[in-house]
Coordinates of C-alpha atoms in Angstrom, one line a residue:
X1 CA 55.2 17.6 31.7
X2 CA 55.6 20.9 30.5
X3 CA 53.4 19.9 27.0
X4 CA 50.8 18.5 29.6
X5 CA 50.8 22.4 31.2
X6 CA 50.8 24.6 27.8
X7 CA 47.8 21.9 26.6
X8 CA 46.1 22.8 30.4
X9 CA 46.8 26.6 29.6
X10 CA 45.4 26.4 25.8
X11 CA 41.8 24.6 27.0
X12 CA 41.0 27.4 30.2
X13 CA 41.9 30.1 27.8
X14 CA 39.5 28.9 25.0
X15 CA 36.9 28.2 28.3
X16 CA 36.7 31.8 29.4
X17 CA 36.7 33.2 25.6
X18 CA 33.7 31.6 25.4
X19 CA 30.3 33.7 25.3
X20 CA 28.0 33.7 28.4
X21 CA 25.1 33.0 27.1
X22 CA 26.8 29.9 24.5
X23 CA 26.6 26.4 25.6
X24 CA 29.6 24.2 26.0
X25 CA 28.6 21.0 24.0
X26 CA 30.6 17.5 25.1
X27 CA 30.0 15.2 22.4
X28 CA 28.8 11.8 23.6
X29 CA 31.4 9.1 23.7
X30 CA 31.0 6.6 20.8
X31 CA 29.6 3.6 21.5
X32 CA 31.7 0.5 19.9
X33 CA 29.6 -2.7 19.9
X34 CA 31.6 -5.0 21.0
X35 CA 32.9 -7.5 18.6
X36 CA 30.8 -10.6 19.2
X37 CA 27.9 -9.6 18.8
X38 CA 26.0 -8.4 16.1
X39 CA 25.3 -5.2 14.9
X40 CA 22.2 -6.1 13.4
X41 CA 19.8 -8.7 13.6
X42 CA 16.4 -9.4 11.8
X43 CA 14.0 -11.3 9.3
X44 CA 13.1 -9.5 5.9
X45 CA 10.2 -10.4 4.5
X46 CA 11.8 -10.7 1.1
X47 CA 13.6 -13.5 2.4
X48 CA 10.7 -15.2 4.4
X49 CA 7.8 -14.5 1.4
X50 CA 5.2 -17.6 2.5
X51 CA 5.9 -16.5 6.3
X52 CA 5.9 -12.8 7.0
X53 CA 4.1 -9.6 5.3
X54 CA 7.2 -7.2 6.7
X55 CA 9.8 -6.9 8.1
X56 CA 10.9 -8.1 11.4
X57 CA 13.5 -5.6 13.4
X58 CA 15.5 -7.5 16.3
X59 CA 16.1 -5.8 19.4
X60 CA 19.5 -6.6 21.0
X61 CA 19.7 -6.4 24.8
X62 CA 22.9 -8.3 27.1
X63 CA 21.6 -11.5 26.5
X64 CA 18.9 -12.2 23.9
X65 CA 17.2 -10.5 21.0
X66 CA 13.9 -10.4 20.9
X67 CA 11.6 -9.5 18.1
X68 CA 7.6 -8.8 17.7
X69 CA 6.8 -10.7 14.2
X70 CA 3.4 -9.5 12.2
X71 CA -0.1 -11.5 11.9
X72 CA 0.1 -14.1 9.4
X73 CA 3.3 -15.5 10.8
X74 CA 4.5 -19.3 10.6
X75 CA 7.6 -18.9 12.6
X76 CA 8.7 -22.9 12.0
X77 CA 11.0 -22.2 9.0
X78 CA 12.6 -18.9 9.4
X79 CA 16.0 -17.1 7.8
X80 CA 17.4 -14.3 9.8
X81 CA 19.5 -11.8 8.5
X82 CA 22.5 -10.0 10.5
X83 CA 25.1 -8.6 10.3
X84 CA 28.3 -9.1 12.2
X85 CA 31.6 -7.6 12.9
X86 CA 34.2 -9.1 9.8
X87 CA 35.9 -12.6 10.0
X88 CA 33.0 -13.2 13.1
X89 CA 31.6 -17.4 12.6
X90 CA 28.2 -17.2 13.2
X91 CA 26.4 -20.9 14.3
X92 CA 23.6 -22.5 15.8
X93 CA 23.7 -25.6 17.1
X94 CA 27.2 -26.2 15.4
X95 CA 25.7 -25.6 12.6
X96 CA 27.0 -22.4 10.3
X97 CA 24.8 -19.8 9.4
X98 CA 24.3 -17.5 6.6
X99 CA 22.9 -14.2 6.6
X100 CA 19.5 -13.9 4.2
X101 CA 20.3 -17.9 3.6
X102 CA 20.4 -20.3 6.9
X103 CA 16.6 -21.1 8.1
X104 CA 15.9 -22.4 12.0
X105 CA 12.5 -23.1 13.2
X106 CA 11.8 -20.2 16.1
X107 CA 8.8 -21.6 17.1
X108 CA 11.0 -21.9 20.2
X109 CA 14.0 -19.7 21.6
X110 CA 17.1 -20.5 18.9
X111 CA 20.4 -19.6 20.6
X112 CA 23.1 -17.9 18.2
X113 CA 27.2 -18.2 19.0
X114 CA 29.3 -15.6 17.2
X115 CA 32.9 -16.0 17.6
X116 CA 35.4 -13.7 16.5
X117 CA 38.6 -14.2 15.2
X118 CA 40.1 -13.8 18.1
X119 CA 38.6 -16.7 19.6
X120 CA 36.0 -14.8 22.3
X121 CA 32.3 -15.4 21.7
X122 CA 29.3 -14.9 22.8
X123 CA 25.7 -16.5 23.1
X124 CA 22.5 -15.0 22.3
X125 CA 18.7 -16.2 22.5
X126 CA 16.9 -15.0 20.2
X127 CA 13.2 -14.9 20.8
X128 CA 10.1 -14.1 18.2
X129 CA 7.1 -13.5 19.7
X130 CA 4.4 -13.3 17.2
X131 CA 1.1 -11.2 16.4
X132 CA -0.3 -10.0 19.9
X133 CA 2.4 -11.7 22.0
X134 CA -0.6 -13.9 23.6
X135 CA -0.4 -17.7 23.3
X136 CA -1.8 -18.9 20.2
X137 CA -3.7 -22.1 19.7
X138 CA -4.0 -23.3 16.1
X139 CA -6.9 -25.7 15.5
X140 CA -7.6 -27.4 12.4
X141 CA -10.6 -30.1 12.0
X142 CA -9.7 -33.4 10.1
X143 CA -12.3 -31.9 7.4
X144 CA -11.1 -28.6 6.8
X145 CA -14.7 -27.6 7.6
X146 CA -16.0 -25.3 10.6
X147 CA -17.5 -26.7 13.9
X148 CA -21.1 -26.7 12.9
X149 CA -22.6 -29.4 15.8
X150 CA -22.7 -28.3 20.1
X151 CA -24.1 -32.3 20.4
X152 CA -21.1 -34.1 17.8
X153 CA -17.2 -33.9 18.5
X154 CA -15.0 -33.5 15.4
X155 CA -11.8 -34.9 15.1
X156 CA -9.2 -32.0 14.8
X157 CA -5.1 -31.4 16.0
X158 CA -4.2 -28.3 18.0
X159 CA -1.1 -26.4 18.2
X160 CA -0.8 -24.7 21.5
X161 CA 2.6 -22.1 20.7
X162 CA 3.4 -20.3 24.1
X163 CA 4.8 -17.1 22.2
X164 CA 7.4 -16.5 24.6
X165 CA 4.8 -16.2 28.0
X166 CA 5.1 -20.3 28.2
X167 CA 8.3 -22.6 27.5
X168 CA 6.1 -25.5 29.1
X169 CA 2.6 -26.8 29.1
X170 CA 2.5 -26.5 25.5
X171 CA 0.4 -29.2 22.9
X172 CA 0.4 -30.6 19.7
X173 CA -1.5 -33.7 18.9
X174 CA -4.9 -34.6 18.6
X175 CA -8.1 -33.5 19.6
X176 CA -12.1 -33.7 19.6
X177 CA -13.6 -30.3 19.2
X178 CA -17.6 -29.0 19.3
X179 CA -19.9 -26.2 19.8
X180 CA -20.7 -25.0 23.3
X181 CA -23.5 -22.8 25.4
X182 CA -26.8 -21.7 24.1
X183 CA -27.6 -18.2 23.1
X184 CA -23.3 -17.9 22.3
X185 CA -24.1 -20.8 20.3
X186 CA -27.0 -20.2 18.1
X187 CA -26.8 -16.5 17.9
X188 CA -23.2 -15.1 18.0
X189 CA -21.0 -15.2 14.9
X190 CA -18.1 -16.0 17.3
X191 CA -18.8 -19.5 18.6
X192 CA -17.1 -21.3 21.8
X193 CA -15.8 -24.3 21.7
X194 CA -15.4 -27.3 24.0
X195 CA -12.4 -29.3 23.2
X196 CA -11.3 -33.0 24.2
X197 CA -7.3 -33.6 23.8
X198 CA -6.4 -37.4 22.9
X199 CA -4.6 -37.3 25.7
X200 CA -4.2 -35.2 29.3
X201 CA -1.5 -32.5 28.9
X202 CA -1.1 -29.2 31.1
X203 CA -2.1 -26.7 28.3
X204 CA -0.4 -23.7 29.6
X205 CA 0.4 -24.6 32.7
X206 CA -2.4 -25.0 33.8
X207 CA -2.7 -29.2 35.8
X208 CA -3.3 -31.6 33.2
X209 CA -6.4 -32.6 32.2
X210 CA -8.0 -33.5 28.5
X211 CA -11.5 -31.3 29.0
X212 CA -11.2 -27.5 27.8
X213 CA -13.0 -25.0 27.2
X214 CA -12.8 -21.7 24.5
X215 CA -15.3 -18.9 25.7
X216 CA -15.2 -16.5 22.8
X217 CA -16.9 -13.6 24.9
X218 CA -18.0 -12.2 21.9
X219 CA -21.0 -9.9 23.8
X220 CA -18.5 -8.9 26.1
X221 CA -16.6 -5.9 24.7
X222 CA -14.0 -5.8 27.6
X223 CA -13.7 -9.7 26.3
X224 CA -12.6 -9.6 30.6
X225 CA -15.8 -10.4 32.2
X226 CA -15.4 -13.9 33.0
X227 CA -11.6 -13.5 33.8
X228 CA -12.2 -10.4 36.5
X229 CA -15.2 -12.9 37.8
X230 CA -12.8 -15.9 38.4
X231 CA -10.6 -13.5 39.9
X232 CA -13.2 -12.1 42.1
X233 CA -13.9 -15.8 42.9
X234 CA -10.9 -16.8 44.3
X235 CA -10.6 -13.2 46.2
X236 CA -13.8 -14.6 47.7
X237 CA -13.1 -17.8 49.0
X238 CA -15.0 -20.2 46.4
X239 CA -13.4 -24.0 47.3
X240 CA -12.8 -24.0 43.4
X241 CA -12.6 -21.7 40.9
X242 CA -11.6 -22.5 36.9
X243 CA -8.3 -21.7 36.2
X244 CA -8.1 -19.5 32.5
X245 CA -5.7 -18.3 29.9
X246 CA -6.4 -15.6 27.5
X247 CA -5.1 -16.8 24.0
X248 CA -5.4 -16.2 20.0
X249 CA -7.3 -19.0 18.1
X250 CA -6.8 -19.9 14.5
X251 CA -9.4 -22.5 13.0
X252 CA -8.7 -23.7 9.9
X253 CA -6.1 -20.8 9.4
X254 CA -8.3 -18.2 9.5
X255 CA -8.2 -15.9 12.7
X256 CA -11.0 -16.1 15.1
X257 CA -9.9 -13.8 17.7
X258 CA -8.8 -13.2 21.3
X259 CA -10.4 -16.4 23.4
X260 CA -10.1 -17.4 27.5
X261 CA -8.9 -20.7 27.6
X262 CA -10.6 -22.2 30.5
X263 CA -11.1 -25.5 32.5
X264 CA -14.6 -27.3 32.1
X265 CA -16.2 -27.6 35.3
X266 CA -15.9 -31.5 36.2
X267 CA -15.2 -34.1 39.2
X268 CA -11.4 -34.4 39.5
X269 CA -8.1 -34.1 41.7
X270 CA -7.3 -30.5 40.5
X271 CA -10.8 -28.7 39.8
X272 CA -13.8 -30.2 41.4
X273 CA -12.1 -31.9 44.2
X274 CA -14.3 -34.8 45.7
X275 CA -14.9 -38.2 45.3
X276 CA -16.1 -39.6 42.0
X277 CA -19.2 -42.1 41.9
X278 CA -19.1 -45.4 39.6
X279 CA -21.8 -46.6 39.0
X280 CA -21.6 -49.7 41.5
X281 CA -21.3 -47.0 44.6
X282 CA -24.4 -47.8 45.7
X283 CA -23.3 -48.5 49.3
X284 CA -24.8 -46.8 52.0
X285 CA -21.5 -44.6 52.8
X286 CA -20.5 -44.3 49.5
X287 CA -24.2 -43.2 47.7
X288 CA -23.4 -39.8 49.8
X289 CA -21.0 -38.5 47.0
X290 CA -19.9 -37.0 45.5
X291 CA -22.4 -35.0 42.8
X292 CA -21.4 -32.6 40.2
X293 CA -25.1 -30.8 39.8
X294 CA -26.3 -27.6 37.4
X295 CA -29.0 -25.7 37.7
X296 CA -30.1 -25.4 34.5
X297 CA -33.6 -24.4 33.2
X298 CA -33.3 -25.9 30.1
X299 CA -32.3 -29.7 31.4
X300 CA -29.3 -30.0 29.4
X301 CA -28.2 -33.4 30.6
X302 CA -29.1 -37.1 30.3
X303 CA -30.4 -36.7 34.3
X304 CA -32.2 -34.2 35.6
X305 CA -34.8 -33.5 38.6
X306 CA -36.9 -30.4 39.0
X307 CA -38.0 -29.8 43.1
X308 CA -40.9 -28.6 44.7
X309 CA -40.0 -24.8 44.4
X310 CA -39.3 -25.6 40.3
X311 CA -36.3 -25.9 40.4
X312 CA -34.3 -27.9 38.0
X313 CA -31.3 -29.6 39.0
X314 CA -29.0 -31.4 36.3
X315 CA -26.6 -34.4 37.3
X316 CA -23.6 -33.3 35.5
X317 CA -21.5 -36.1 37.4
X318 CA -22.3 -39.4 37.8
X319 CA -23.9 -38.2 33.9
X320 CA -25.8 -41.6 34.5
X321 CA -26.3 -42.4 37.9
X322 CA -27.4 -46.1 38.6
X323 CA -31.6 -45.6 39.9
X324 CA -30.4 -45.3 43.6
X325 CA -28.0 -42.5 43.2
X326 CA -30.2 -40.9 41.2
X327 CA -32.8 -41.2 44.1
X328 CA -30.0 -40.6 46.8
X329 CA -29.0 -37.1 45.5
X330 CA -32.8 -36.2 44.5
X331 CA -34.4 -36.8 47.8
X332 CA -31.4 -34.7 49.6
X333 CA -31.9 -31.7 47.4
X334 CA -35.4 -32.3 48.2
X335 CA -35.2 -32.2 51.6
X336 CA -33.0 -29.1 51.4
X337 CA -35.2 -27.3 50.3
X338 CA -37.6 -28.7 52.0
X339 CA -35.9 -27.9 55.6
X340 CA -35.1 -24.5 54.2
X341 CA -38.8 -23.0 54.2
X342 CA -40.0 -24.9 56.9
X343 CA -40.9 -23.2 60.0
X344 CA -37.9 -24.2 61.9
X345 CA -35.1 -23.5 59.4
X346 CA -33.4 -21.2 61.2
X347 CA -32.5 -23.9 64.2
X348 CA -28.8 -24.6 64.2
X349 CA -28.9 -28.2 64.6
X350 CA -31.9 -29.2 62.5
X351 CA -32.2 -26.6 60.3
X352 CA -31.3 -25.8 56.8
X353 CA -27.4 -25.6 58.2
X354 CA -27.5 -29.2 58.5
X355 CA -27.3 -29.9 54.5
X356 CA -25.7 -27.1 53.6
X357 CA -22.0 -25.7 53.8
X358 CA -23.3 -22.3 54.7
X359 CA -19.9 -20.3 54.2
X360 CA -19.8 -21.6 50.3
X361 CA -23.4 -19.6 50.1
X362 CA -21.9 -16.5 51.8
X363 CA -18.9 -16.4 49.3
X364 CA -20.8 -17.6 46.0
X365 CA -24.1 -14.9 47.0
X366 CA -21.3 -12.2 47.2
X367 CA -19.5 -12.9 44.1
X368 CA -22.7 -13.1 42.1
X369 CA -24.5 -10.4 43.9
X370 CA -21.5 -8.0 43.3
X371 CA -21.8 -8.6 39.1
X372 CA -25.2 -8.7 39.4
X373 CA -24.9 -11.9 37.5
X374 CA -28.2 -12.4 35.3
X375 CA -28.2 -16.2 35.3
X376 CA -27.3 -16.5 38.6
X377 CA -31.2 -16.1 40.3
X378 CA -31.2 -19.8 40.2
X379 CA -31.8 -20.3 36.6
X380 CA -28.9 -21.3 34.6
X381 CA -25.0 -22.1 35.4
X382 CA -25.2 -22.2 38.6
X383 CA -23.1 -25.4 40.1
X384 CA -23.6 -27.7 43.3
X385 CA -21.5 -30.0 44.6
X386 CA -22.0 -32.8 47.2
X387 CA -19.1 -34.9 48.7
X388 CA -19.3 -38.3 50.2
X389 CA -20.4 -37.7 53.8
X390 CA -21.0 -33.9 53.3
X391 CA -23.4 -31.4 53.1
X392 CA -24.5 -29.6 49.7
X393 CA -22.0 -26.6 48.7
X394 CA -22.4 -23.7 46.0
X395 CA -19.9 -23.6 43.0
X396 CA -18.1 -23.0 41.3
X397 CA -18.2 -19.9 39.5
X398 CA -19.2 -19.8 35.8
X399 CA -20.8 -17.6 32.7
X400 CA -20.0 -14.2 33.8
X401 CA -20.1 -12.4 29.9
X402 CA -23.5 -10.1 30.3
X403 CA -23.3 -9.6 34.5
X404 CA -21.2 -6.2 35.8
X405 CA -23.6 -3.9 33.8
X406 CA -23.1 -5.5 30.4
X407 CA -27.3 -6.2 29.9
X408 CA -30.4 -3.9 29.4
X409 CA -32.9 -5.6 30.9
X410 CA -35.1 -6.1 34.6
X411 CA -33.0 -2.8 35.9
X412 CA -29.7 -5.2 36.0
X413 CA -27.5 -2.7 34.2
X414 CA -28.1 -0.3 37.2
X415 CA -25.2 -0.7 39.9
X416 CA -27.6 -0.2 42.6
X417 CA -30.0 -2.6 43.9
X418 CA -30.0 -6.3 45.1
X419 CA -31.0 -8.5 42.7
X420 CA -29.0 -12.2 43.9
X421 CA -30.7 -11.9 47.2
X422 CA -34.6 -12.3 45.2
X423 CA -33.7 -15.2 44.1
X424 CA -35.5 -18.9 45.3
X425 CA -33.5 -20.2 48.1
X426 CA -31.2 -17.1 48.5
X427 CA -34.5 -14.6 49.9
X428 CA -35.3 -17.5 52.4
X429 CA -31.4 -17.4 53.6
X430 CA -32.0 -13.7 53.7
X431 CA -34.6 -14.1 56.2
X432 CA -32.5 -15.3 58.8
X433 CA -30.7 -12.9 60.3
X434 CA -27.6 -15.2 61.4
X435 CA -27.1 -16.0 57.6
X436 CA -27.3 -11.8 56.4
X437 CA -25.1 -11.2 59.3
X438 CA -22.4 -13.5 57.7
X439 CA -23.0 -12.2 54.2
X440 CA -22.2 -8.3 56.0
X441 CA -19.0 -9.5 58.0
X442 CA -17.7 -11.2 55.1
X443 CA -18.0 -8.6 53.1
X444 CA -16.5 -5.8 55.3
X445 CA -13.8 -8.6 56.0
X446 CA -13.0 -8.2 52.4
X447 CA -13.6 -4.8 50.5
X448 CA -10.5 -3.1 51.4
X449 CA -7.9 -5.6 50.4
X450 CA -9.9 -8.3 48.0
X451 CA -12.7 -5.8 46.4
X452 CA -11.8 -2.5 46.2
X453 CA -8.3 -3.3 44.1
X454 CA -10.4 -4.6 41.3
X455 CA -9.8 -1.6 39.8
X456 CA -6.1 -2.3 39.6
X457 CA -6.4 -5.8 38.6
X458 CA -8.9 -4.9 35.8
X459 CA -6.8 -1.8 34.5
X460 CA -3.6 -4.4 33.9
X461 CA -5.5 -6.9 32.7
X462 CA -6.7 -4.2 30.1
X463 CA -2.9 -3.1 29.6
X464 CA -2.3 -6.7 28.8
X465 CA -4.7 -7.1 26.6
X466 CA -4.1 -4.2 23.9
X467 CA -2.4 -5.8 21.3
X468 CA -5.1 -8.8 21.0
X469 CA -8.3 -6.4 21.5
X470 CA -7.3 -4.5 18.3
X471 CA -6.7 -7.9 16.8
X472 CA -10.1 -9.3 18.0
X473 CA -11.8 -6.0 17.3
X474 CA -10.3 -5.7 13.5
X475 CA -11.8 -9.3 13.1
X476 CA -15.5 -8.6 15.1
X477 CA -16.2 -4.6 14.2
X478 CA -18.8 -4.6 16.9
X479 CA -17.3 -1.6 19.1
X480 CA -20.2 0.4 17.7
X481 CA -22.9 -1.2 17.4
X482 CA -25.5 -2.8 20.0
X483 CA -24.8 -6.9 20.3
X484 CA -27.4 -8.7 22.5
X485 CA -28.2 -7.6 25.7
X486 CA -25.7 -4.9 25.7
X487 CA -26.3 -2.0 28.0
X488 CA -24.0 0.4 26.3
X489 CA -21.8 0.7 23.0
X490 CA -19.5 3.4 23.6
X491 CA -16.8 2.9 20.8
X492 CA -13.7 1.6 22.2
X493 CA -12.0 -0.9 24.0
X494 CA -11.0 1.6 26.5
X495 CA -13.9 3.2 27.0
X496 CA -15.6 -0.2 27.6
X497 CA -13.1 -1.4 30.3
X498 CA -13.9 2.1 31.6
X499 CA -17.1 1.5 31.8
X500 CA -16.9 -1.8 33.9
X501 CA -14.4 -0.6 36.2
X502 CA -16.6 2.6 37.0
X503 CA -19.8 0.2 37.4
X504 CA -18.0 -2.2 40.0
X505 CA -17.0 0.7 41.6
X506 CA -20.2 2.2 42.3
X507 CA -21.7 -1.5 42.8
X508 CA -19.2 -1.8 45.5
X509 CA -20.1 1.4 47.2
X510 CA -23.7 0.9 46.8
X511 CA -23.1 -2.7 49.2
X512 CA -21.4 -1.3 51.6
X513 CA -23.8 1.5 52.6
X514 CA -26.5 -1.5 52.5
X515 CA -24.1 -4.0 54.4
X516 CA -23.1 -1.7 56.9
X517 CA -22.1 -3.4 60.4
X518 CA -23.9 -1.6 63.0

């Protein structure tokens, strides 16, 4: 006790010897890593030379090390390196490993024991994300030759690797793989792709199907267009709207850039959800649906009508109808429109109302009106849909790359202005005033919670997208240069994203002065 006092004594004299103006430093306690785990835990490329270009760095938290592995990464046949606490057995699986020696394939979480002499242990999972920590999907065509044909499939595999965002929904098998769209066809250096798996599988999560397609969005520097659109889509209402996945593509081994992985637009349980016509359905119930039809000027499909007003309307499901359903769905389209400029459209019983699902036009005119969507004036990608026993609806969404200020022509990269409500169709909606009043609730129904938090949705898809925009961008060096119909090149990723959320915003304001309830 009275060594405890003098000690007591000793350390308040040296406390009030000290200077005023001196700090009194209290080193930080030591931390001691506790003895089952490791102390260090990586890849070197020295060890991994046909897999890695440097080194990898683990990062230890409580339960898992996780590790960001460089571009040309094949993470199937790994060796780790670590190092570990003496006399600590070090195993995966049973199996013992050896620092700079061992290989596991960590293509998939590998979980390491290390047990100390004194028999406690401890599991870790060690995770290796690789490149820009999206999913990667590596495609390779039976020829070792590049997709040259939008008309021929190729036979190809694909290796969907979730990359530590997805555990499930993953793929590796066989595939069919060809070119897709028309002017992101012929003219872009970075093609999308339509691919056919051999068999259904839930790529990403997404509900299983075996029709996919890769939009490149190589005229889209934000490479978000289409993604903020579906989003926007589903904010609105649309019955349907493509599900999508942002992801890395590697054809042939060579890098092709950041891609969205998206559904095709088709007749089925989980996207376009209405009955499907054989071609015996010839019935008089079951010739009312259900049609999968695309507007599409230039009548890309085995079937294809053009009405009255010059429109052309392609069957895109039944692709070919039997003569009747052909004649079914042709006459009711017809009549439509027909109904719809007559003199009595506007009558609630007889009128336009009765062959159309008017709220699907409310929702699609707003989403397509808000990005000022070029294609959408009834010219190209715009989707119908007809059900057995009901009337005509609008969607679903689609081709969103050059809307939301990204084109330099007809005064569309301006964020004021209607441009949707010109269109055929759309202007003779317009005209009666029951149908613009439902357009103006609707919209003041939805810009303070569904439209005006675009902004924060489009910012954290941005964040999100960092690592594989300087991937895509070191790949395509287009951030400075003008790529058809661009309204702007302005540098930078960031600025670019900038750039769209500041035009939606000003869109948005600009409708609701114009949509104003009175």
């Amino acid at each position: 006790m009275r060594k405890n006092l003098l000690i007591l004594f000793y350390l308040c004299l040296t406390l009030l010897s000290c200077n005023k103006e001196e700090e009194l430093v209290i080193p930080e306690p030591e931390i001691i890593q506790p003895l089952d785990t490791p102390i260090e835990f990586g890849f070197r490329q020295i060890d991994n030379p046909d897999n890695l270009t440097e080194d990898v760095v683990g990062r230890l938290t409580a339960d898992q090390i996780t590790g960001v592995a460089p571009f040309l990464l094949k993470s199937d046949s790994l060796v780790a390196t670590f190092s570990v606490p003496s006399g600590t057995i070090v195993t995966v699986a049973n199996k013992t490993q050896i620092s700079g020696v061992s290989k596991n394939d960590f293509s998939k979480p590998v979980v390491y024991t290390f047990k100390t002499p004194q028999g406690t242990a401890k599991q870790l999972s060690v995770n290796l994300t690789t490149f820009t920590q999206l999913p990667i999907l590596y495609l390779n065509t039976a020829d070792t030759l590049p997709v040259s044909s939008k008309d021929e499939y190729k036979s190809a595999s694909l290796k969907v690797k979730g990359n530590g965002q997805y555990q499930e929904g993953l793929y590796n098998g066989g595939i069919q793989i060809k070119g897709r769209g028309n002017s992101t066809w012929y003219s872009m250096p970075k093609k999308p792709y339509k691919i056919k798996l051999n068999q259904k599988a839930p790529l990403l999560n997404m509900p299983a199907d075996r029709e996919w397609v890769l939009l490149a969005n190589y005229s889209d520097k934000t490479l978000m267009r289409n993604y903020v659109s579906f989003e926007l889509s589903r904010r609105l209402g649309l019955k349907y709207t493509p599900r999508a996945r942002f992801v890395e593509v590697f054809l042939n081994g060579n890098y092709e850039g950041n891609y969205l992985l998206t559904e095709e637009i088709k007749i089925s349980k989980d996207r376009v959800d209405i009955e499907e016509l054989d071609r015996s359905d010839n019935s008089p119930e079951e010739i009312t649906g259900g049609y999968l039809l695309e507007i599409d000027v230039r009548q890309d499909a085995a079937s294809w009508f053009k009405t009255n007003k010059d429109i052309i309307f392609c069957l895109k499901s039944p692709e070919s109808p039997s003569p009747d359903q052909y004649n079914y769905i042709k006459a009711y389209v017809q009549k439509t429109e027909e109904i719809l400029y007559s003199d009595n459209f506007t009558d609630t019983k007889e009128g336009y109302a009765k062959y159309i699902n008017v709220d699907s036009f409310v929702n699609w005119y707003l989403l397509n009106e808000i990005t000022k969507n070029s294609d959408a004036v009834f010219y190209t990608s715009v989707y119908l849909f007809k059900d057995r026993n009901n009337k005509l609806c609008i969607g679903p969404a689609w081709d969103f790359d050059i809307a939301a200020g990204n084109i330099n022509f007809l005064d569309i990269e301006k964020p004021e202005g209607f441009y949707i409500m010109n269109s055929l169709w759309i202007e003779r909606l317009f005209q009666d005033p029951a149908f613009a009043e439902k357009v103006k609730t609707r919209f003041n129904q939805l810009k303070q919670t569904q439209l005006n938090t675009l902004p924060q949705f489009i910012n954290q898809t941005a964040a999100y997208l960092n690592k594989s925009q300087e991937a895509n961008f070191n790949r395509w060096d287009i951030l400075n240069i003008y790529v058809w119909p661009n309204a702007v090149a302005l540098g930078s990723h960031e600025k670019e994203v900038a750039y769209l959320n500041n035009w939606l915003q000003k869109r948005i304001a600009w409708m609701e002065k114009e949509f104003t309830i009175n």
